[in-house]
Tab-separated table of C-alpha atoms in Angstrom:
chain	number	residue	atom	x	y	z
A	1	ASP	CA	116.620	108.027	92.799
A	2	ALA	CA	115.751	111.220	94.588
A	3	LYS	CA	113.816	110.697	97.788
A	4	THR	CA	110.291	111.903	98.313
A	5	THR	CA	108.399	113.076	101.371
A	6	GLN	CA	104.651	112.641	101.709
A	7	PRO	CA	102.214	113.093	104.587
A	8	THR	CA	101.417	109.816	106.282
A	9	SER	CA	97.676	110.171	105.973
A	10	MET	CA	94.923	112.470	104.714
A	11	ASP	CA	91.155	112.573	104.772
A	12	CYS	CA	88.877	113.839	102.022
A	13	ALA	CA	85.115	114.189	101.767
A	14	GLU	CA	83.434	112.222	99.022
A	15	GLY	CA	82.846	114.366	95.944
A	16	ARG	CA	85.466	116.905	96.911
A	17	ALA	CA	88.894	117.284	95.342
A	18	ALA	CA	91.709	115.378	97.001
A	19	ASN	CA	95.042	117.175	96.837
A	20	LEU	CA	97.996	114.979	97.728
A	21	PRO	CA	101.332	116.786	98.149
A	22	CYS	CA	104.808	115.410	97.575
A	23	ASN	CA	108.200	117.000	98.229
A	24	HIS	CA	111.166	115.963	96.098
A	25	SER	CA	113.683	118.729	96.701
A	26	THR	CA	116.670	116.689	95.423
A	27	ILE	CA	115.087	115.743	92.102
A	28	SER	CA	117.474	115.667	89.154
A	29	GLY	CA	116.832	117.282	85.793
A	30	ASN	CA	116.140	113.971	84.066
A	31	GLU	CA	113.912	112.492	86.765
A	32	TYR	CA	110.183	112.243	86.306
A	33	VAL	CA	107.546	112.319	89.028
A	34	TYR	CA	105.387	109.178	89.048
A	35	TRP	CA	102.288	108.474	91.086
A	36	TYR	CA	100.922	105.048	91.922
A	37	ARG	CA	98.218	103.961	94.308
A	38	GLN	CA	97.599	100.722	96.122
A	39	ILE	CA	94.141	99.743	97.172
A	40	HIS	CA	94.149	97.364	100.107
A	41	SER	CA	96.028	94.129	99.336
A	42	GLN	CA	96.031	94.733	95.586
A	43	GLY	CA	98.909	95.448	93.233
A	44	PRO	CA	99.906	99.100	92.827
A	45	GLN	CA	98.111	100.934	90.028
A	46	TYR	CA	99.843	103.483	87.820
A	47	ILE	CA	98.110	106.878	87.906
A	48	ILE	CA	100.153	109.510	86.127
A	49	HIS	CA	103.643	110.865	85.600
A	50	GLY	CA	105.265	114.096	84.451
A	51	LEU	CA	108.552	115.929	84.043
A	52	LYS	CA	107.883	119.646	84.430
A	53	ASN	CA	104.617	120.454	82.736
A	54	ASN	CA	101.313	119.823	84.402
A	55	GLU	CA	99.660	116.631	83.243
A	56	THR	CA	96.077	115.418	83.215
A	57	ASN	CA	94.495	112.110	82.365
A	58	GLU	CA	91.217	110.378	83.049
A	59	MET	CA	92.239	109.549	86.601
A	60	ALA	CA	93.967	112.629	87.940
A	61	SER	CA	95.937	115.811	87.410
A	62	LEU	CA	99.570	116.346	88.320
A	63	ILE	CA	100.783	119.815	89.189
A	64	ILE	CA	104.566	120.252	89.363
A	65	THR	CA	106.053	123.460	90.760
A	66	GLU	CA	108.287	125.527	88.521
A	67	ASP	CA	111.403	124.596	90.511
A	68	ARG	CA	110.257	120.938	90.396
A	69	LYS	CA	110.923	120.506	94.093
A	70	SER	CA	107.356	119.539	94.861
A	71	SER	CA	104.205	118.329	93.188
A	72	THR	CA	100.537	117.741	93.908
A	73	LEU	CA	98.329	114.933	92.709
A	74	ILE	CA	94.731	116.039	92.332
A	75	LEU	CA	91.767	113.687	92.266
A	76	PRO	CA	89.074	116.131	91.151
A	77	HIS	CA	86.037	114.349	92.569
A	78	ALA	CA	87.100	111.765	95.104
A	79	THR	CA	84.939	108.690	95.577
A	80	LEU	CA	84.994	106.020	98.250
A	81	ARG	CA	86.846	103.765	95.791
A	82	ASP	CA	89.742	106.217	95.792
A	83	THR	CA	90.582	105.221	99.366
A	84	ALA	CA	94.111	103.852	99.011
A	85	VAL	CA	97.784	104.454	99.724
A	86	TYR	CA	99.224	106.902	97.202
A	87	TYR	CA	102.913	106.724	96.357
A	88	CYS	CA	104.948	109.540	94.844
A	89	ILE	CA	108.129	108.290	93.157
A	90	VAL	CA	110.838	110.030	91.190
A	91	ARG	CA	112.824	108.118	88.612
A	92	VAL	CA	114.444	108.414	85.233
A	93	ALA	CA	111.959	107.581	82.492
A	94	GLY	CA	113.045	105.512	79.510
A	95	ASN	CA	115.256	103.418	81.753
A	96	ALA	CA	113.575	100.254	82.845
A	97	GLY	CA	116.544	99.446	85.018
A	98	ASN	CA	115.722	102.334	87.285
A	99	MET	CA	113.180	100.357	89.201
A	100	LEU	CA	110.492	101.962	91.261
A	101	THR	CA	111.512	102.668	94.850
A	102	PHE	CA	108.458	102.961	97.050
A	103	GLY	CA	108.382	105.039	100.198
A	104	GLY	CA	105.684	105.029	102.817
A	105	GLY	CA	103.111	106.865	100.729
A	106	THR	CA	100.026	108.770	101.856
A	107	ARG	CA	97.044	106.842	103.117
A	108	LEU	CA	94.027	108.673	101.701
A	109	MET	CA	90.717	108.023	103.386
A	110	VAL	CA	87.689	109.236	101.450
A	111	LYS	CA	84.746	109.658	103.781
A	112	PRO	CA	81.047	109.848	102.940
B	1	GLU	CA	94.885	93.360	76.436
B	2	ALA	CA	95.675	91.113	79.390
B	3	GLY	CA	97.484	92.675	82.295
B	4	VAL	CA	100.221	91.177	84.412
B	5	THR	CA	99.055	87.847	85.776
B	6	GLN	CA	100.408	86.063	88.815
B	7	SER	CA	99.820	82.579	90.144
B	8	PRO	CA	98.892	81.208	92.500
B	9	THR	CA	96.784	83.833	94.234
B	10	HIS	CA	97.449	82.301	97.616
B	11	LEU	CA	100.100	79.843	98.760
B	12	ILE	CA	100.562	78.207	102.136
B	13	LYS	CA	103.868	76.531	102.925
B	14	THR	CA	105.592	75.085	105.929
B	15	ARG	CA	108.805	76.532	107.312
B	16	GLY	CA	111.797	75.013	105.518
B	17	GLN	CA	109.897	74.236	102.324
B	18	GLN	CA	110.365	75.882	98.941
B	19	ALA	CA	107.867	78.170	97.223
B	20	THR	CA	107.582	78.923	93.515
B	21	LEU	CA	105.653	81.957	92.342
B	22	ARG	CA	104.891	82.725	88.701
B	23	CYS	CA	104.394	85.883	86.700
B	24	SER	CA	103.314	86.530	83.123
B	25	PRO	CA	104.092	90.062	81.910
B	26	ILE	CA	102.016	92.167	79.607
B	27	SER	CA	102.483	91.127	75.992
B	28	GLY	CA	105.466	92.963	74.533
B	29	HIS	CA	107.074	93.718	77.886
B	30	THR	CA	110.539	92.265	78.358
B	31	SER	CA	111.301	93.324	81.933
B	32	VAL	CA	109.876	91.711	85.032
B	33	TYR	CA	110.290	93.046	88.560
B	34	TRP	CA	109.547	91.268	91.807
B	35	TYR	CA	108.631	93.050	95.028
B	36	GLN	CA	107.896	91.823	98.547
B	37	GLN	CA	105.337	93.535	100.747
B	38	ALA	CA	105.178	92.200	104.271
B	39	LEU	CA	102.039	92.939	106.271
B	40	GLY	CA	101.844	96.605	107.152
B	41	LEU	CA	105.134	97.399	105.449
B	42	GLY	CA	106.128	99.012	102.184
B	43	LEU	CA	107.108	97.426	98.900
B	44	GLN	CA	110.666	96.149	98.899
B	45	PHE	CA	112.413	95.554	95.572
B	46	LEU	CA	113.545	91.951	95.166
B	47	LEU	CA	114.689	91.175	91.623
B	48	TRP	CA	114.706	92.551	88.096
B	49	TYR	CA	114.891	90.357	85.000
B	50	ASP	CA	115.210	91.526	81.435
B	51	GLU	CA	115.744	89.495	78.273
B	52	GLY	CA	116.275	86.371	80.334
B	53	GLU	CA	119.006	87.806	82.528
B	54	GLU	CA	119.006	88.925	86.150
B	55	ARG	CA	119.842	92.638	85.967
B	56	ASN	CA	119.606	93.680	89.596
B	57	ARG	CA	118.563	92.408	92.988
B	58	GLY	CA	117.553	94.029	96.213
B	59	ASN	CA	118.897	93.399	99.689
B	60	PHE	CA	117.598	89.856	100.080
B	61	PRO	CA	119.453	86.624	100.871
B	62	PRO	CA	120.452	84.188	98.100
B	63	ARG	CA	117.607	81.832	98.962
B	64	PHE	CA	115.447	84.295	97.025
B	65	SER	CA	116.104	83.567	93.371
B	66	GLY	CA	114.323	83.345	90.096
B	67	ARG	CA	114.535	83.162	86.390
B	68	GLN	CA	112.972	84.541	83.236
B	69	PHE	CA	111.915	82.314	80.375
B	70	PRO	CA	112.202	82.971	76.615
B	71	ASN	CA	108.568	84.107	76.556
B	72	TYR	CA	109.474	86.675	79.258
B	73	SER	CA	107.425	85.031	81.969
B	74	SER	CA	109.205	84.673	85.275
B	75	GLU	CA	109.431	82.521	88.366
B	76	LEU	CA	110.397	83.578	91.855
B	77	ASN	CA	111.756	80.802	94.058
B	78	VAL	CA	112.119	81.080	97.787
B	79	ASN	CA	114.086	78.279	99.406
B	80	ALA	CA	114.242	77.267	103.059
B	81	LEU	CA	111.150	79.290	103.881
B	82	GLU	CA	111.094	81.252	107.109
B	83	LEU	CA	108.079	82.602	108.942
B	84	GLU	CA	109.068	86.181	108.077
B	85	ASP	CA	108.840	85.362	104.369
B	86	SER	CA	105.071	85.572	104.751
B	87	ALA	CA	104.104	88.483	102.533
B	88	LEU	CA	102.379	89.656	99.388
B	89	TYR	CA	104.717	89.112	96.444
B	90	LEU	CA	104.102	91.457	93.551
B	91	CYS	CA	105.302	91.260	89.981
B	92	ALA	CA	105.495	94.191	87.582
B	93	SER	CA	106.464	94.472	83.935
B	94	ASN	CA	107.542	97.121	81.463
B	95	SER	CA	109.862	97.538	78.516
B	96	PRO	CA	113.204	99.343	78.483
B	97	GLY	CA	113.809	101.918	75.836
B	98	ARG	CA	110.231	102.950	75.344
B	99	ARG	CA	109.132	106.481	76.012
B	100	ASN	CA	106.425	105.485	78.437
B	101	THR	CA	108.034	102.998	80.752
B	102	GLU	CA	105.558	103.020	83.579
B	103	ALA	CA	105.443	99.615	85.220
B	104	PHE	CA	102.218	97.676	85.536
B	105	PHE	CA	101.650	95.383	88.482
B	106	GLY	CA	99.855	92.098	88.926
B	107	GLN	CA	97.539	91.401	91.832
B	108	GLY	CA	100.153	89.468	93.725
B	109	THR	CA	100.645	86.123	95.397
B	110	ARG	CA	100.021	86.007	99.110
B	111	LEU	CA	102.498	83.597	100.635
B	112	THR	CA	101.867	82.335	104.145
B	113	VAL	CA	104.561	80.356	105.912
B	114	VAL	CA	103.405	78.348	108.924
């Protein structure tokens, strides 16, 4: 799997958009960008994934640059419950054997 | 639909004992993954089971083992427990070959070795 680079930590004001960046400059053409988050001492929660087009679901939006070397996860209106460690992972979709490899992630602190 | 369930939630063992952790995947999922997360550290891949077979394992000693049953549930066994085995053990499931193969995690078993 291609490696990812994320900032160690970020702060965001409650109600504002949280923009979490991820660099994946060695991503391959068949690798997707996945985002998970882990709230303290709980199991990681799937958020969203995409290949090259921007994606949006009820939790977040994923913006992938045209060259696919970086992406941004956007939480449009962050709440205190969004405080968590966010992991950006690249892997081949449709291949369950390509297990998720977690890096250090970004610790997002949403402040009142 | 029930998510991935793990039991027990907490487990306390003495050094040298054996621990057995259990995982039930989401209905229809055939793959089960085990991860270890020591306090303050990241998630480390342990084992992957699919269709009853061990498909891959991470960089862990042989005393970490497991199995997958015909109903796709799984057990993780840790023999000769050491203090550094204290960690949150997470199980995830998904299905190979499907378009959306995002893995879903359980809430984990917190193992404490004293």
